[in-house]
Amino acid sequence: MSEEEVQFFQEDGTRMDGREKSEVRETTMEVGVLDEADGSAMVETGNTRVVASVFGPQELHPKHLQESDRAVIKMRYNMAPFSVDDRMRPGPNRRAKEIGLVAKRALEPAIRLEKFPTAGIDISMEVIESDGGTRVTGINAAALALADAGIPMKGLVSACASGVVDGEVVNDVNGLEDKKGNADVPIAVINGGDEITLLQMDGDLTKQQVDDCISMAKKGCESLYEQQRQTLIETYESIRQ
Amino acid sequence: MTRVKEENELVTPGDVVFEGEDIHPHSGVYEEDSKIISEFMGTVEYSGSSVRVVPMSGRYIPSEGDIVIGEVSSVSFSNWRVDIDSPYEAMMKIDVAVDEYIDLDEDDLSDYFDVGDAIVTEVTNVTEGFDVNTGMEDRRCRKLTGGRIVKIAPSKVPRVIGRKGTMVRQIKEKTDTTIIVGQNGLVWIKGENENLATKAVKKVEREAHIDGLTDKMAEWLENEVEN
């Protein structure tokens, strides 16, 4: 296979989609998009679009999954067949299971599970359109859906993925930068603060770049957290009118 | 020692409600580094020396003494199971359900309450692991026949009932219906003008935060009845 040169930066130093290195893609959030679910939300970051829904707390079946002192989360991450440029084979695969697990671990520390012993909370993240950063977008949507469902939480979880392309640290990698770049580092934090609940790293990068990636992604989380708050307040304010 | 959020202000999970230690956390909030932080998407309520956040949505969590509306979901040899629209199913034993003597060999429990029956029942006991027991001993408890059941958010129940029952009483009078409001957010409505009563209950749920809602509702009902 011939190595194709991929260009990540324009001549003026901005990225191919016109963003600065530390800039997050334009994000829109919507709460309460589904009627049947207890809580739901849709988050759109650039061309990535994820709908999350929450059911519960409710009775958990099968019974052997129940925990006598806390609620159990069942997490589902699924990509629609039409979410990528070539049709994706539907159904759970290794990747979906893994992302479901890490997303669950990212949200768990924020939820007051001990308030609902033996119960179960079903969270599902459906990727409608994918252009990099689906897991972080999914986590952002799931956090909103959980708040919408009235589940007690320590705070909102927000997530952002930074990465390294062409030896440069950039924030909120898109599909191309994710695939062809050197590395990506998705992180999730509670309340846009210092408590990190998800930290993954994939690719080649130096120690210094790891630190830079984390601090840059944290900044992204902060701004996303603020947007999550605003979205929730605005939605409920309009319901109250 | 300052109120970060005012009375009735909307907060999201993780929002700081109050800074300082001279007020204690009630429900829906937790304390961290002498700050009181919200656990819910909800509204702030101060009362005396405590503060709480009332959630905007969420499932009903049973607590002792609540009068709830439930549906009998199964009948077994010596008890019934009642679905009270909560993560936890309730169990109702014979001794607290029926007054008369029942011979378990002779009588069929479904003659008293059958699967699908709607009942008003009292939560008599909730254990730490959320084993819920209900009984029919309170005088408000009974089997429901006819009418309809409307669902509202459990957190809005106090508003629908109103102070000393004023809100629900005026809806009853104006629409000529019988209404029973269960603490679990299920409302049973039966009578002359069920449609209007349903609309009124839904309206109160939606506008729960407005001051002087009882008077406003009185006006609204007056208007609707005339049309």
Short mmCIF file of C-alpha atoms in Angstrom, two decimals, chain A residues 38 55-60 68 112 115-119 147-156 191 225 228-230 232-234 236-237 239-241, chain B residues 5 8-15 28-30 32 37-41 43 55-59 61 86-89 128-130 151 206-207 209-210:
data_model
loop_
_atom_site.label_atom_id
_atom_site.label_comp_id
_atom_site.label_asym_id
_atom_site.label_seq_id
_atom_site.Cartn_x
_atom_site.Cartn_y
_atom_site.Cartn_z
CA ASP A 38 -37.81 8.61 30.93
CA PHE A 55 -35.10 4.16 31.19
CA GLY A 56 -35.40 3.65 34.91
CA PRO A 57 -34.63 3.10 37.68
CA GLN A 58 -36.74 0.03 37.09
CA GLU A 59 -36.91 -3.62 38.02
CA LEU A 60 -33.83 -5.43 36.74
CA SER A 68 -28.50 -5.79 46.87
CA ARG A 112 -26.00 7.92 43.09
CA LYS A 115 -30.14 5.09 46.32
CA PHE A 116 -31.79 2.36 44.27
CA PRO A 117 -30.74 -1.07 45.53
CA THR A 118 -31.60 -4.01 43.25
CA ALA A 119 -32.88 -1.68 40.50
CA ALA A 147 -30.50 14.50 34.27
CA ASP A 148 -33.69 14.61 32.17
CA ALA A 149 -34.80 11.28 33.67
CA GLY A 150 -34.52 12.77 37.18
CA ILE A 151 -31.80 10.41 38.34
CA PRO A 152 -29.79 11.78 41.30
CA MET A 153 -26.22 12.56 40.33
CA LYS A 154 -23.12 14.11 41.84
CA GLY A 155 -22.93 16.23 38.73
CA LEU A 156 -23.02 16.19 34.98
CA ASN A 191 -18.86 18.90 36.53
CA TYR A 225 -20.25 21.25 30.65
CA GLN A 228 -24.97 21.12 28.97
CA ARG A 229 -26.06 23.24 31.93
CA GLN A 230 -27.43 25.98 29.70
CA LEU A 232 -30.97 21.84 30.58
CA ILE A 233 -31.91 25.16 32.17
CA GLU A 234 -33.29 26.56 28.92
CA TYR A 236 -36.88 23.28 31.59
CA GLU A 237 -37.40 27.03 31.68
CA ILE A 239 -41.44 23.83 29.95
CA ARG A 240 -42.27 26.02 32.95
CA GLN A 241 -43.52 28.89 30.79
CA LYS B 5 -29.31 30.02 44.10
CA ASN B 8 -37.55 28.54 43.02
CA GLU B 9 -34.48 28.88 40.78
CA LEU B 10 -33.72 26.05 38.36
CA VAL B 11 -30.57 24.04 39.06
CA THR B 12 -28.80 21.19 37.27
CA PRO B 13 -27.00 18.28 38.94
CA GLY B 14 -23.70 19.58 40.31
CA ASP B 15 -24.82 23.19 40.71
CA GLY B 28 -32.02 16.26 46.63
CA VAL B 29 -28.75 17.86 47.72
CA TYR B 30 -25.42 16.80 49.17
CA GLU B 32 -19.10 18.82 49.92
CA ILE B 37 -24.74 20.96 45.83
CA SER B 38 -27.79 19.82 43.87
CA GLU B 39 -28.28 16.20 42.85
CA PHE B 40 -31.19 16.80 40.51
CA MET B 41 -32.44 18.85 37.63
CA THR B 43 -36.00 23.76 41.70
CA PRO B 55 -36.68 17.19 41.06
CA MET B 56 -38.57 18.01 37.88
CA SER B 57 -38.97 14.35 36.93
CA GLY B 58 -38.13 10.89 38.16
CA ARG B 59 -39.68 7.65 39.34
CA ILE B 61 -39.64 5.84 45.44
CA SER B 86 -42.03 2.47 40.90
CA PRO B 87 -38.81 0.45 40.46
CA TYR B 88 -40.02 -1.75 43.28
CA GLU B 89 -43.11 -3.95 43.26
CA GLU B 128 -33.61 -0.91 53.53
CA GLY B 129 -33.39 -3.23 50.55
CA PHE B 130 -36.70 -1.85 49.27
CA LYS B 151 -50.10 9.90 35.32
CA ARG B 206 -47.27 21.87 34.14
CA GLU B 207 -47.61 25.14 35.99
CA HIS B 209 -44.09 26.61 40.03
CA ILE B 210 -46.45 29.57 39.59
#
